[in-house]
Amino acid sequence: MSDHPEHTQRVERPEDATATTSAPPPARKAGGERGRGGPEPETIPFFGTTWLARDGGYPARRAAVAAGSLTTAVAACFVLRFAYEGLEIAKVGSFVGLLLVVMFSVCSAIAFRRTWDGFTRRPADPAREESLRSVKAIGFMGALIAYFLRSLAEAPGEGLRRKEYETALAQYERRRTARAGNPAARTKGRKPKRG
C-alpha cells in the first residue's frame, strides 16, 4: 500500500453512506448543462431552477404556489377564528381577546413586510432577521399573503435571483474574455521587472 492519497482506501461507515446519498444534485445551468464552470442559478423553493428559462412547468408551479398559499391563509383564518371563539367560551375577558387580535395583526404585518422585502433584496442584517423569526412564525398569514401576491407576477424571489445571476454571469464572461484575450495586450502596460 502506497503513501499517496489516491491509493489510500476509505472505510465507509453507515452514517457516511446516508450523508452521501442525501446530497442534493448540482443546480442546472442556463442551457441545461452541468460542470462547464461559471455561475449557477440559485434554486427557489417549489420552483428549483425552472424560473431561469420559465420552463419545466413554471406556470403550473406558480399557479399551485398562489393557490396553495391563499388556501392555507384562508384555513389559518378559520383556525384563528375558532381559537378566538374558544377564548370567548372560556370567558377570559375582552382584553385578552383584543390582545390576541392585535398581536396577530401586528405580527402578520411585520411578516408580510419582511417577506415582501426578501423577494427584492437580501437582508442587510441577517442576525436581525434571525431574531424576527418567531414574530414571522406568529404572523405566518402575512407571509402567506405575500407569497400569494408575488406568485401572481413571478416566482417569489425570482427578480432578485435573476438580477444576481445575470450580474454574476456578466462578471464571469468578463473574466473569461480577459483570460482568453491577447496576452501581449495585457502585458503591454506593465513595467518590466528589474533583475
Short mmCIF file of C-alpha atoms in Angstrom, two decimals, residues 4 26 32 34 44-45 50 53 61 63 74 85 96 107 116 131 146 154 156 158 160 167 172-173 175 179 183 189 194:
data_model
loop_
_atom_site.label_atom_id
_atom_site.label_comp_id
_atom_site.label_asym_id
_atom_site.label_seq_id
_atom_site.Cartn_x
_atom_site.Cartn_y
_atom_site.Cartn_z
CA HIS A 4 -0.02 8.56 -1.86
CA PRO A 26 -25.97 20.29 -8.61
CA GLY A 32 -29.30 22.66 -19.01
CA ARG A 34 -23.62 20.77 -15.90
CA ILE A 44 -36.21 28.71 -5.32
CA PRO A 45 -38.44 26.50 -3.15
CA THR A 50 -37.25 26.49 -13.65
CA ALA A 53 -35.94 29.86 -18.56
CA ARG A 61 -45.96 25.80 -10.33
CA ALA A 63 -50.47 28.76 -10.07
CA VAL A 74 -57.88 31.17 4.48
CA GLU A 85 -64.35 31.73 19.89
CA VAL A 96 -57.28 39.00 26.23
CA CYS A 107 -47.06 40.09 13.63
CA TRP A 116 -42.12 41.04 0.62
CA SER A 131 -34.24 37.43 15.76
CA ALA A 146 -47.05 37.98 0.42
CA GLU A 154 -43.44 35.82 -10.78
CA PRO A 156 -41.35 34.54 -5.20
CA GLU A 158 -37.29 35.38 -8.95
CA LEU A 160 -33.72 39.19 -7.08
CA THR A 167 -24.62 40.09 -12.72
CA TYR A 172 -17.77 35.62 -15.29
CA GLU A 173 -17.87 36.41 -19.01
CA ARG A 175 -13.09 37.45 -16.56
CA ARG A 179 -8.12 35.47 -19.69
CA PRO A 183 -1.61 38.13 -23.69
CA GLY A 189 1.08 48.48 -19.99
CA ARG A 194 14.16 44.57 -12.61
#
